[in-house]
Short mmCIF file of C-alpha atoms (C1' of nucleotides) in Angstrom, two decimals:
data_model
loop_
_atom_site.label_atom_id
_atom_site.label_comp_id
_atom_site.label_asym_id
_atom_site.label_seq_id
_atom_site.Cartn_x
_atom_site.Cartn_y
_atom_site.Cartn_z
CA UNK A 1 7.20 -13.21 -15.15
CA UNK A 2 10.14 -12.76 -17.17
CA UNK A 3 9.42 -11.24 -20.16
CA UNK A 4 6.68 -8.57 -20.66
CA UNK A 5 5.65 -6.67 -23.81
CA UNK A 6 7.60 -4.16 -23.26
CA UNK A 7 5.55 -2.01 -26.01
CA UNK A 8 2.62 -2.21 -24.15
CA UNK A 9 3.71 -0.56 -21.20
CA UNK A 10 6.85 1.69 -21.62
CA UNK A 11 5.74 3.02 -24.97
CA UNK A 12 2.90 4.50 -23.61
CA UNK A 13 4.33 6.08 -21.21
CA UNK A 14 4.97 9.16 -23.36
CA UNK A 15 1.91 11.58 -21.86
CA UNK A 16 0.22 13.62 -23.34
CA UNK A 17 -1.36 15.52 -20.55
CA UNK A 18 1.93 17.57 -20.38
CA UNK A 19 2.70 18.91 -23.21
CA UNK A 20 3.17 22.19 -22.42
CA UNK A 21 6.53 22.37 -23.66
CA UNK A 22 8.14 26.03 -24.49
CA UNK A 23 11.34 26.41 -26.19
CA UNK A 24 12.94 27.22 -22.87
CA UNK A 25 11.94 24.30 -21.25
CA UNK A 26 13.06 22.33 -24.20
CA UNK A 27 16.67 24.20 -23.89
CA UNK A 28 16.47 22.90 -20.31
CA UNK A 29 15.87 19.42 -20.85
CA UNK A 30 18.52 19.49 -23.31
CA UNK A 31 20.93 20.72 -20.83
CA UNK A 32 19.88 17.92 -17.94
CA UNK A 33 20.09 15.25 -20.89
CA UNK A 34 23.36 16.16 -21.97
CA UNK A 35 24.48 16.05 -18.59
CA UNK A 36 22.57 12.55 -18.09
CA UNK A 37 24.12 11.70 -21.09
CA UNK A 38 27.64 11.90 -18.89
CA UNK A 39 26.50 9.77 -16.51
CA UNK A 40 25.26 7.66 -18.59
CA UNK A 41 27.61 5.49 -18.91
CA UNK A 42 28.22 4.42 -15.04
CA UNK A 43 24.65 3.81 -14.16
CA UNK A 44 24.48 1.81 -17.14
CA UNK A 45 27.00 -0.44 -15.74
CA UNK A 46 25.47 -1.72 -13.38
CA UNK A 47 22.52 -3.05 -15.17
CA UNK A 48 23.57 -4.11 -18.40
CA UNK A 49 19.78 -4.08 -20.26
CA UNK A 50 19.35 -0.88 -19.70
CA UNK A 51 22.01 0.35 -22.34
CA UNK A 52 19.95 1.03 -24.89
CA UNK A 53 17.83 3.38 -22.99
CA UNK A 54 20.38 4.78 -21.55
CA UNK A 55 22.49 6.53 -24.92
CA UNK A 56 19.62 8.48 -25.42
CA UNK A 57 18.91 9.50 -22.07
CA UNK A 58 20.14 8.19 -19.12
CA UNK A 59 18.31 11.06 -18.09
CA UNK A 60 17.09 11.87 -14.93
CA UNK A 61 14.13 11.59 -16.41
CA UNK A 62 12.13 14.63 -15.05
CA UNK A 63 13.47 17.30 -16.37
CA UNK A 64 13.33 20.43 -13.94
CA UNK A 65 10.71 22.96 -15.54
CA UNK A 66 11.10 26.16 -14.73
CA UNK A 67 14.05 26.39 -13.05
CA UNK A 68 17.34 25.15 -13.92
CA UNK A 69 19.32 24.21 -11.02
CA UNK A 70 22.74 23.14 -11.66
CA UNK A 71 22.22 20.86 -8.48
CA UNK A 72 20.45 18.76 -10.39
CA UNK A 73 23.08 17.22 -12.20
CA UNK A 74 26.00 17.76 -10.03
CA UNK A 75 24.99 14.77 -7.93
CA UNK A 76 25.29 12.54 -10.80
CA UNK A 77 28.24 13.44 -12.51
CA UNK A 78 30.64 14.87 -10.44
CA UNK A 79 33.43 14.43 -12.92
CA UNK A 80 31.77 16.33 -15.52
CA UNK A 81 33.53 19.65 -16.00
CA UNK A 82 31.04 21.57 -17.68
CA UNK A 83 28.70 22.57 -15.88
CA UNK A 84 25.46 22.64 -16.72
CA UNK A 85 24.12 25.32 -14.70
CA UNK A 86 23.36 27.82 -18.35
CA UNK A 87 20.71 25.88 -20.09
CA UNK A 88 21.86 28.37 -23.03
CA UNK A 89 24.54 26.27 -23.99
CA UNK A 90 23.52 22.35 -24.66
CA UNK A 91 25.62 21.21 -27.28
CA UNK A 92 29.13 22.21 -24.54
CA UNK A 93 28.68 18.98 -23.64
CA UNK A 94 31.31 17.22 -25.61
CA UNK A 95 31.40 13.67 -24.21
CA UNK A 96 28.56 12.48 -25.27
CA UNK A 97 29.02 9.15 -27.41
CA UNK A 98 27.89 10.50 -31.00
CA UNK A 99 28.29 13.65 -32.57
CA UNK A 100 26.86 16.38 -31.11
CA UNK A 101 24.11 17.15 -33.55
CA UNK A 102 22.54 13.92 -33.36
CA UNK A 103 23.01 13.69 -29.63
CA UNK A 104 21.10 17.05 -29.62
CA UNK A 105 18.21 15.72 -32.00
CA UNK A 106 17.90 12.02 -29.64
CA UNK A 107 18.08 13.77 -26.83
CA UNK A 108 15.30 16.27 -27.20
CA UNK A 109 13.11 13.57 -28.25
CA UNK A 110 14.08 11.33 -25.50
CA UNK A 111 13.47 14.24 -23.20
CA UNK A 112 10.02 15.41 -24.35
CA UNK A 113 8.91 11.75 -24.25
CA UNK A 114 10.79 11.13 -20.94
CA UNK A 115 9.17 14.70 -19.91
CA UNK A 116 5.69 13.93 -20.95
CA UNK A 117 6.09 10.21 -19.14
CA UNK A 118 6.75 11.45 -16.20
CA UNK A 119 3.92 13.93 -16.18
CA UNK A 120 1.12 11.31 -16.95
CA UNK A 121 1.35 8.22 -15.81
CA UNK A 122 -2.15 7.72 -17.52
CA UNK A 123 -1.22 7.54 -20.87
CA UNK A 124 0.83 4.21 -20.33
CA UNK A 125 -2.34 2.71 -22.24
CA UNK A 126 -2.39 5.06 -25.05
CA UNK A 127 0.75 5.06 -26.97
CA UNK A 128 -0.59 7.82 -29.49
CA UNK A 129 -0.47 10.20 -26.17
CA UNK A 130 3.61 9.25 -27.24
CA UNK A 131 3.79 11.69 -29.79
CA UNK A 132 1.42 14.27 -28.77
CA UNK A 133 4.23 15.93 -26.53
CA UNK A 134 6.74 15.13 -29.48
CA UNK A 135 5.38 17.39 -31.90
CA UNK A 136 6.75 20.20 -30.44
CA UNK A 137 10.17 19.05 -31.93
CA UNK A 138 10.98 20.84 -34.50
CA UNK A 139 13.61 18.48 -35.48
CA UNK A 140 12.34 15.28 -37.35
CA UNK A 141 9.99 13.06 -37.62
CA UNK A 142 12.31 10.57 -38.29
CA UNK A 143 14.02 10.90 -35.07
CA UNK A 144 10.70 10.73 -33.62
CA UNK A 145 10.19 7.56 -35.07
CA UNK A 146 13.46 6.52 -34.05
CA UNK A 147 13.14 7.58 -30.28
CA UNK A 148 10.00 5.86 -30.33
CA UNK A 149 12.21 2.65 -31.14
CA UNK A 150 14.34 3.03 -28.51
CA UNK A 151 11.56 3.55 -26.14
CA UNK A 152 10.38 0.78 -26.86
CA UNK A 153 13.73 -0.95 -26.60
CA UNK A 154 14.23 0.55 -22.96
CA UNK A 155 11.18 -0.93 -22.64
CA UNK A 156 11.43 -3.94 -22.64
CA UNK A 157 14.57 -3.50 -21.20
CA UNK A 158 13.29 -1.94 -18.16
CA UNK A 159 10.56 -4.59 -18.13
CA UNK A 160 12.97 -7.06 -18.10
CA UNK A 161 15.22 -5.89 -15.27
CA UNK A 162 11.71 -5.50 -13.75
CA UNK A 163 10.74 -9.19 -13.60
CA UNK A 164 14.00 -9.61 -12.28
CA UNK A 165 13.91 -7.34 -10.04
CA UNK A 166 10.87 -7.28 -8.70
CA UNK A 167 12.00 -7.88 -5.14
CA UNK A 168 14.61 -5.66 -5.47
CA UNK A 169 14.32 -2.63 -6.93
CA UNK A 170 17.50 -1.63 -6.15
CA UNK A 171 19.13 -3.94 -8.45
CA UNK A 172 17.63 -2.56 -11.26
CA UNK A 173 17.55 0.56 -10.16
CA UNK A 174 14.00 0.00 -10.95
CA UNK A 175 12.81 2.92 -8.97
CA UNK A 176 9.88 2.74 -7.08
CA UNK A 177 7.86 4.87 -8.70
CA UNK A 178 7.70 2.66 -11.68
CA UNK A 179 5.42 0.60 -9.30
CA UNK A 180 2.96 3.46 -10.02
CA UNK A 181 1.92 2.63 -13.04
CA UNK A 182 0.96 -0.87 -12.19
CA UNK A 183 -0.12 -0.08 -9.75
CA UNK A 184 -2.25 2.16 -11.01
CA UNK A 185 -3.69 -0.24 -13.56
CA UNK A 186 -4.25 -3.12 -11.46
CA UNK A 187 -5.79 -2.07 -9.10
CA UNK A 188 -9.29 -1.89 -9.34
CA UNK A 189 -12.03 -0.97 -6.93
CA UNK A 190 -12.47 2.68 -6.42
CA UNK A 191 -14.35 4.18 -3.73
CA UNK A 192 -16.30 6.90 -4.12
CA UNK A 193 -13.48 8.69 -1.60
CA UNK A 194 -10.41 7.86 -2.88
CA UNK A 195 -11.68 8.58 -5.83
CA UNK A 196 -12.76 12.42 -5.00
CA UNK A 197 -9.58 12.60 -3.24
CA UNK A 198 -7.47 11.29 -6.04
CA UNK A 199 -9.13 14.31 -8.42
CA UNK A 200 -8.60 16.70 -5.89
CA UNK A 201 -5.08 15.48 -5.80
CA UNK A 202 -4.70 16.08 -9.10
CA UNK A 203 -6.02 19.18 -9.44
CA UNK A 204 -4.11 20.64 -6.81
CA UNK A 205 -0.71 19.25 -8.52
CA UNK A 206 -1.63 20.28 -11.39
CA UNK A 207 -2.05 24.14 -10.34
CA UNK A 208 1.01 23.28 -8.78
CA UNK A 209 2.88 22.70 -11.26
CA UNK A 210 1.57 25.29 -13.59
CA UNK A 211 2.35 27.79 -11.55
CA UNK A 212 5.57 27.45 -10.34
CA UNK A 213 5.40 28.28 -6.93
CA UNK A 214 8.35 27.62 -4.38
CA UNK A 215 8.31 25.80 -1.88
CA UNK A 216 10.77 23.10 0.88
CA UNK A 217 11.39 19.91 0.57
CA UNK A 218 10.49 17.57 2.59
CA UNK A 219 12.55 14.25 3.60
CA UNK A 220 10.00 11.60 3.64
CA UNK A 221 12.25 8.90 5.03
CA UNK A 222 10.67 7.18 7.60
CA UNK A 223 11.80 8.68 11.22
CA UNK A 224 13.33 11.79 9.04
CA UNK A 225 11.58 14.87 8.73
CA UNK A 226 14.03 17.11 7.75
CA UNK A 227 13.06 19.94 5.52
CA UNK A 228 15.31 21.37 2.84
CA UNK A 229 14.77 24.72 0.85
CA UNK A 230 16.66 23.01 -2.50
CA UNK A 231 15.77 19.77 -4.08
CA UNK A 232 19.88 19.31 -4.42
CA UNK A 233 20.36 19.75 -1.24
CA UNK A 234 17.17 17.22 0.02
CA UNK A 235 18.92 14.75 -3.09
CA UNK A 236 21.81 14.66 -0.67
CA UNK A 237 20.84 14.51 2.25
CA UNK A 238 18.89 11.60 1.25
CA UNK A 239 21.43 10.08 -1.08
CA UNK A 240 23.91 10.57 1.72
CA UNK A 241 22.37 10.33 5.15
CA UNK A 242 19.44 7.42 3.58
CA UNK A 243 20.03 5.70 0.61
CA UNK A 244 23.90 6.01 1.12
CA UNK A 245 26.04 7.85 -1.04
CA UNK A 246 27.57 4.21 -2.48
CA UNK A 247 24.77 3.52 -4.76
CA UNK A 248 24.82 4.47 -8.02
CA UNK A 249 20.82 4.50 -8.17
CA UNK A 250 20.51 6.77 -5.48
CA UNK A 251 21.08 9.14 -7.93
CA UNK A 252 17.90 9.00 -8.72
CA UNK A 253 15.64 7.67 -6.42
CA UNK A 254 16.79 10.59 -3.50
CA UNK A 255 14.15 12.04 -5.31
CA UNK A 256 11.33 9.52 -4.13
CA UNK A 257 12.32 10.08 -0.63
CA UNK A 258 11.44 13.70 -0.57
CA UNK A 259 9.29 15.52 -1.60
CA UNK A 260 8.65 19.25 -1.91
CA UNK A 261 5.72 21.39 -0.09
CA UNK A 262 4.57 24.92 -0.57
CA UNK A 263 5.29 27.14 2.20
CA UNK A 264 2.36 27.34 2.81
CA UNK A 265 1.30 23.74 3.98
CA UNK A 266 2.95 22.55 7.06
CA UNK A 267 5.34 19.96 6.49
CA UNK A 268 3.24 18.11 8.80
CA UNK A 269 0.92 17.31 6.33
CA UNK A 270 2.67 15.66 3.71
CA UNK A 271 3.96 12.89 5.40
CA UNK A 272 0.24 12.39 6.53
CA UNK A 273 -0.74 11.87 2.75
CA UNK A 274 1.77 10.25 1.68
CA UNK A 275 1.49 7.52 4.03
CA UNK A 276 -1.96 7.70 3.26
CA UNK A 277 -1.25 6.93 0.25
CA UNK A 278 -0.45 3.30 0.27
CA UNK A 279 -3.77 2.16 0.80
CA UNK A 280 -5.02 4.63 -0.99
CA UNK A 281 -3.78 3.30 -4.22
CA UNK A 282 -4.77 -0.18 -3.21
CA UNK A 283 -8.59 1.21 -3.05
CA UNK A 284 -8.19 3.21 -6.28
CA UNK A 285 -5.35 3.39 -8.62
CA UNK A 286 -7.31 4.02 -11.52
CA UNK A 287 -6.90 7.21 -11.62
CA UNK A 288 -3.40 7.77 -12.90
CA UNK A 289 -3.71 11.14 -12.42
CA UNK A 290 -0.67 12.20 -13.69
CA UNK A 291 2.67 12.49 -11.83
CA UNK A 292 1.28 13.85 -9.10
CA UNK A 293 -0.75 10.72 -8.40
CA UNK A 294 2.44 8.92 -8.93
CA UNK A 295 4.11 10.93 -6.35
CA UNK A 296 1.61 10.51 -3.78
CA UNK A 297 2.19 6.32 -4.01
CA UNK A 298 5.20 6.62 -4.71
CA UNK A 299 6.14 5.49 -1.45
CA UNK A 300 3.98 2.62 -0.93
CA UNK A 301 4.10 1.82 -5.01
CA UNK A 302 7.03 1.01 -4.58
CA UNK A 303 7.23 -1.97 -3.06
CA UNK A 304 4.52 -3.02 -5.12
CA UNK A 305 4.71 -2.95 -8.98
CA UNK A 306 7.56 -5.37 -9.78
CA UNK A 307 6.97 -5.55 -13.20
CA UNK A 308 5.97 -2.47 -13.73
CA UNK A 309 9.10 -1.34 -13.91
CA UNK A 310 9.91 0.67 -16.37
CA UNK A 311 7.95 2.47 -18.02
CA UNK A 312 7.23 5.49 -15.61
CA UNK A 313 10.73 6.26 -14.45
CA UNK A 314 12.07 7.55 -11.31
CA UNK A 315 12.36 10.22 -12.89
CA UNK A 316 9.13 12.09 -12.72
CA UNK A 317 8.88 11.17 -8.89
CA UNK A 318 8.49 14.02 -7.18
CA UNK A 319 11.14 16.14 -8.15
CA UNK A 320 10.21 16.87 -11.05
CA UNK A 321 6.69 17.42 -10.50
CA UNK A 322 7.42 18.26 -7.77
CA UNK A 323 5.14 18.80 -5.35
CA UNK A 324 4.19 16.05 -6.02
CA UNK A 325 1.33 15.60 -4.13
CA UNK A 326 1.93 16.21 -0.61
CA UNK A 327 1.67 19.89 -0.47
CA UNK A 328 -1.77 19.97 -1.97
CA UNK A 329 -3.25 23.21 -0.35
CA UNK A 330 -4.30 22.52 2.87
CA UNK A 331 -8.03 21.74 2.89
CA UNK A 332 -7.53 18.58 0.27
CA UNK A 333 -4.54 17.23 1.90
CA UNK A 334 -5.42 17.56 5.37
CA UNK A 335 -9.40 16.29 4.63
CA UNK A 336 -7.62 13.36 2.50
CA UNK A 337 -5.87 11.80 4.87
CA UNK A 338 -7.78 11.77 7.98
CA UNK A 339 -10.62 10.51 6.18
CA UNK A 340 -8.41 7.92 4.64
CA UNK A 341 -7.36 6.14 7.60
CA UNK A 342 -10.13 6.17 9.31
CA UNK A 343 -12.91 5.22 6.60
CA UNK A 344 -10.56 2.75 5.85
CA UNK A 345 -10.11 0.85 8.60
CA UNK A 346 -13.17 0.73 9.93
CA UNK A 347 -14.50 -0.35 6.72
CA UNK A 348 -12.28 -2.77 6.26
CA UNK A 349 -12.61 -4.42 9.20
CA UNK A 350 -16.88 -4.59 9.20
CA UNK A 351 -17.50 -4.39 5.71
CA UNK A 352 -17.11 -7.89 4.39
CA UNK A 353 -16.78 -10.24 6.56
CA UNK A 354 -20.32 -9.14 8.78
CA UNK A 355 -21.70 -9.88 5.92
CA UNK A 356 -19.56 -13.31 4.90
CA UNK A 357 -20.24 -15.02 8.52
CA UNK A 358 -22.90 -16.80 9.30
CA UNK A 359 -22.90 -16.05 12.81
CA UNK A 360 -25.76 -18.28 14.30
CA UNK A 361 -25.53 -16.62 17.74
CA UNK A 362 -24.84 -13.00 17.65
CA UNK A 363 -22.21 -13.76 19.91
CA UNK A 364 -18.60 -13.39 19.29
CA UNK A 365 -18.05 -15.61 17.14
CA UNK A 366 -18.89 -13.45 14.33
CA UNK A 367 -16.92 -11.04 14.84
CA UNK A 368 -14.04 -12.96 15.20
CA UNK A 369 -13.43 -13.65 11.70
CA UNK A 370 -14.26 -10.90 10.03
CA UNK A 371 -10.77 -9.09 10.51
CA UNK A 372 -9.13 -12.50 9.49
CA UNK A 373 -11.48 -12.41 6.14
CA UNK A 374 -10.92 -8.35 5.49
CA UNK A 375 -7.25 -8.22 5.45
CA UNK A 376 -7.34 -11.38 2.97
CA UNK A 377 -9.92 -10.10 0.72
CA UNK A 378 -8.05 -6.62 0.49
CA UNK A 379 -5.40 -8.60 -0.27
CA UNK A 380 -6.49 -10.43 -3.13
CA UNK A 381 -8.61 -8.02 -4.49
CA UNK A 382 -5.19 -6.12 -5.22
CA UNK A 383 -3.47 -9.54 -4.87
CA UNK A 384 -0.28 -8.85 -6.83
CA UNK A 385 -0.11 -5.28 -5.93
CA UNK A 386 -0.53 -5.53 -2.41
CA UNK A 387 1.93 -8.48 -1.49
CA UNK A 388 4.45 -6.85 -3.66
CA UNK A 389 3.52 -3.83 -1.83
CA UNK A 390 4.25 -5.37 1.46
CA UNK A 391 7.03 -7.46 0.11
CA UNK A 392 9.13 -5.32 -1.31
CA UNK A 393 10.82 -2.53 -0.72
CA UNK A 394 12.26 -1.46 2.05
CA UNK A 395 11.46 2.20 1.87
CA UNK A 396 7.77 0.77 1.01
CA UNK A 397 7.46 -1.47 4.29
CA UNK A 398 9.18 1.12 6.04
CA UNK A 399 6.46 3.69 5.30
CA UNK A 400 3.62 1.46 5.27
CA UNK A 401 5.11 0.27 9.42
CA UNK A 402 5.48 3.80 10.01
CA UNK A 403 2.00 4.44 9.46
CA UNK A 404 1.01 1.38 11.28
CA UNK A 405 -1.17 0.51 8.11
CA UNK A 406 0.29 -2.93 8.26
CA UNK A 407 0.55 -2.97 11.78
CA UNK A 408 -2.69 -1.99 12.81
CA UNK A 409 -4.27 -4.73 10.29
CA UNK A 410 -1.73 -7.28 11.69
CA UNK A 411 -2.71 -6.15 15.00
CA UNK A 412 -6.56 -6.85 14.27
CA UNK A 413 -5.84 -10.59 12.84
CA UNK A 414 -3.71 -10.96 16.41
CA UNK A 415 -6.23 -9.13 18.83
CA UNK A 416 -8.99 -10.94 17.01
CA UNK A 417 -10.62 -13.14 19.33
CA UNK A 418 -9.87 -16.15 17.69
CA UNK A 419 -12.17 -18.04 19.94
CA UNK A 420 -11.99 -19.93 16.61
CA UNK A 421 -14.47 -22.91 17.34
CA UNK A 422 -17.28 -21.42 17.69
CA UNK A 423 -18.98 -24.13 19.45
CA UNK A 424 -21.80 -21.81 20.00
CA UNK A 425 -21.62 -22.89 23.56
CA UNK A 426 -23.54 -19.72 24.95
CA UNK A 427 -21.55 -17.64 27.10
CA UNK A 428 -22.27 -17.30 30.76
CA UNK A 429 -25.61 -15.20 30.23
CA UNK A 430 -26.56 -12.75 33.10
CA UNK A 431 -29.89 -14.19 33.45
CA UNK A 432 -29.54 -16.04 36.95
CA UNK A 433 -30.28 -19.69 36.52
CA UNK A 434 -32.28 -22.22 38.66
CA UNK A 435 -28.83 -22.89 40.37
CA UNK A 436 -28.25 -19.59 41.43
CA UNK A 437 -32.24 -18.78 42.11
CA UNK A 438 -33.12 -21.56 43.98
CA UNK A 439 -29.75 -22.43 45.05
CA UNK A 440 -28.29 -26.06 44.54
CA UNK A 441 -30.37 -27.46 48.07
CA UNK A 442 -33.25 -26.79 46.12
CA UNK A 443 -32.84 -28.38 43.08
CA UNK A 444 -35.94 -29.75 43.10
CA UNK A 445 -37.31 -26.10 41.83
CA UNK A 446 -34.97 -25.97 39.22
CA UNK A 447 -36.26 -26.36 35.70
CA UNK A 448 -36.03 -29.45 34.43
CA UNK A 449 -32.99 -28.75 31.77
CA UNK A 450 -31.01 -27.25 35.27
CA UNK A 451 -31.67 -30.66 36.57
CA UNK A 452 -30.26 -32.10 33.89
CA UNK A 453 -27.70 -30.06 32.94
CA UNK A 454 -29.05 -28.59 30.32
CA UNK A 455 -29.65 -25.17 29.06
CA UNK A 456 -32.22 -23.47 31.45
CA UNK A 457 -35.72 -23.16 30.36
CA UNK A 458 -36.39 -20.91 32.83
CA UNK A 459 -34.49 -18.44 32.72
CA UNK A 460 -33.43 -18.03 29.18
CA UNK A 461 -30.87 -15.03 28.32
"C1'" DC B 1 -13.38 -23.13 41.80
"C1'" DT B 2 -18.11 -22.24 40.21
"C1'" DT B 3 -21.41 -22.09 36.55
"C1'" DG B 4 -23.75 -23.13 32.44
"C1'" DC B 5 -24.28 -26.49 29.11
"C1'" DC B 6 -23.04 -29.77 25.41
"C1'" DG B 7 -22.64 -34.49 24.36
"C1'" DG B 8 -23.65 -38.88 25.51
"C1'" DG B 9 -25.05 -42.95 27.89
"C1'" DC B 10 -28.62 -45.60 30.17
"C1'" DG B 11 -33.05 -47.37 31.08
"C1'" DC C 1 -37.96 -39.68 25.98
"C1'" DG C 2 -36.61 -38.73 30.65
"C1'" DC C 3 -32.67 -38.74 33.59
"C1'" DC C 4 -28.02 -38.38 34.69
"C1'" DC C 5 -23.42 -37.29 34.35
"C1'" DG C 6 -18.59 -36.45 32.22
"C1'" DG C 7 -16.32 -32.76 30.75
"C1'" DC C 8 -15.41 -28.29 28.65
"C1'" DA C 9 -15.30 -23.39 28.68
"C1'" DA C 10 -16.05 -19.01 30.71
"C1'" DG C 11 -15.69 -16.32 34.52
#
DNA sequence: CTTGCCGGGCG
DNA sequence: CGCCCGGCAAG
């Protein structure tokens, strides 16, 4: 476990899906990193690996488009005087450990690649899809080159607190999200359903985000519903009333635990798909559709990827694409989910295993298994995803009970008849037997098999 | 407890 | 084999 090539899968991470980058938005990362930049230096504290990463941006790594909400940072850095609240002015944050200029120059960089990461989760294998955002920089090349060092570094960094991690995310501050991209690559099989939804997904976040549209947010914590009109506000209410306002990484995950909706969608439905979404990803991850995808497992992912770590940071969760997924306009969302759960469970519990058991009698003794045989094969087929799903995180186990996913599988193993031997001793048929025909004072009419205990002739079932 | 039968033993 | 029966499991 321990060490992973870092290069391989933080690098990457830099997407090039989103590269819509305007000056303004580039003023506005600026702003957010500088702010990071402040905080920097507590949440690097606690994990020590992650300094690297950390100078350059410590950033909360999605990067409000759009709209620059002084919320954002405040969370974070309560200390910090300046407030960041008029992206006009980057460079007034002073604090930052080198000299402005250079800060300025890193920090872009680290923002666009941050930016672009969080957008598409996809481009984790393609580390050209890095510097596709980049260009945008006016700055250097050499700086690019240099940021793509350090992202690297983090890398591996991240990586490493990953391994370690891996049952704890909150050590590392290894937020769940990061779980995404494994998830996303490991997982294989991809049904023709999760599939079409996964597109639709990710063509409805993608509008989404395009257009900027406004919308609540949504507290996805398990038995919490609550619904906030800012993202600050939903950061803490989750940071305070969830994830507790002691932890330094709540900082950033709050932003897993909500997540925002249009107005139009009822709230209802994005907890539906979200919880959806665990198994969802276990059926077809492939599709990294870009953070929006990530948001949708976020939830479930994170349990899962414990190496995966770092490279998609917390960061893009939901906040800052926001939507993320769960508002998708109504038809997708609402289709999605019912179709998820119930397609899947039902397949999962004939599919296979019918097939796997020989049952000699139709009797019950097929059936029994099959449950036994699903859950296992689901789990290996995702084998490392899925037990670290389950395993780890709380939020993740707490979603996946809330939906019952678990619970209803568990359920099956336990209701299962586990009449386990099938001795193919034939149930009590209906057919009435020489005994009961004839009655035991006649015996002499029974077949001979009655007579001798054996399986009626006579009357067979 | 009653039934239906499997598994065995005996001749 | 033909006959019987001990014993188990389902009802």
């Amino acid at each position: 476990m321990a060490t992973k090539r870092p290069g391989e899968r933080t690098s990457p991470a830099a997407g090039p899906t989103d590269t819509r980058q305007s000056g303004a938005e580039i003023q506005e990362t600026l702003v957010y990193m500088q702010c990071c930049g402040q905080e920097a230096p507590n949440m690097t504290e606690s994990n020590g690996h992650r300094n690297i990463m950390n100078r350059h941006h410590q950033v909360p790594v999605f990067v409000p488009r759009g709209r620059t909400e002084a919320g954002w940072t405040h969370p974070a850095a309560p200390q910090q005087t300046t407030t960041p609240t008029v992206p006009s002015c980057p460079v007034s944050a002073p604090d930052s450990f080198r000299s402005p200029g250079s800060v300025e120059m890193d920090e872009i960089m680290a923002a666009m690649v941050l930016t672009s990461m969080s957008c598409s989760p996809v481009v984790q294998s393609s580390p050209q899809g890095q510097n596709d955002p980049v260009p945008g920089s006016s700055s250097g090349g050499g700086d690019m080159e240099c940021g793509g060092g350090d992202m690297e570094c983090g890398g591996g960094d991240l990586s490493d607190s990953g391994s370690s991690g891996y049952w704890s995310w909150d050590h590392d501050n290894v937020s769940p999200s990061l779980s995404l991209s494994v998830i996303e690559m490991d997982s294989s099989p991809d049904e023709g359903l999760h599939t079409e939804l996964e597109q639709g997904v990710e063509l409805n976040v993608a509008k989404r985000s395009k257009s900027s549209f406004r919308g609540a947010y949504r507290c996805l914590w398990p038995s919490c519903g609550k619904v906030l009109t800012s993202s600050v506000g939903m950061k803490r209410h989750v940071r305070v009333m969830h994830l507790g306002s002691g932890s330094e990484q709540s900082h950033r995950e709050e932003d897993f635990y909500y997540t925002k909706f249009s107005c139009k969608a009822p709230p209802a439905l994005v907890p539906a798909l979200s919880s959806h979404v665990p198994w969802a990803s276990c059926g077809s991850p492939p599709d990294p559709g870009p953070g929006p995808g990530s948001c949708l497992q976020i939830p479930s992912s994170t349990s899962s990827s414990p190496s995966g770590s770092g490279s998609s940071r917390p960061s893009s969760g939901p906040g800052s694409t926001p939507g993320s997924a769960p508002d998708q306009p109504s038809p997708l969302s609402q289709s999605a989910p019912s179709s998820f759960w119930q397609t899947d469970h039902p397949y999962q519990a004939c599919t296979p295993l019918q097939v796997t058991v020989s049952c000699h009698n139709s009797a019950p003794c097929c059936w029994t298994p099959p449950p036994l045989t699903v859950s296992n094969q689901h789990n290996h087929h995702n084998s490392q995803v899925v037990r670290g799903r389950c395993r780890s995180v709380s939020v993740g186990e707490q979603w996946l009970q809330q939906n019952s996913a678990t619970n209803r599988l568990t359920t099956m193993r336990a209701a299962s008849p586990s009449r386990s031997q099938c001795s193919f001793r034939k149930g009590r048929g209906e057919a009435k037997k020489c005994r009961k025909v004839y009655g035991v004072e006649h015996k002499e009419q029974w077949c001979t098999a009655c007579r001798w205990k054996k399986a009626c002739q006579r009357f067979t079932d």
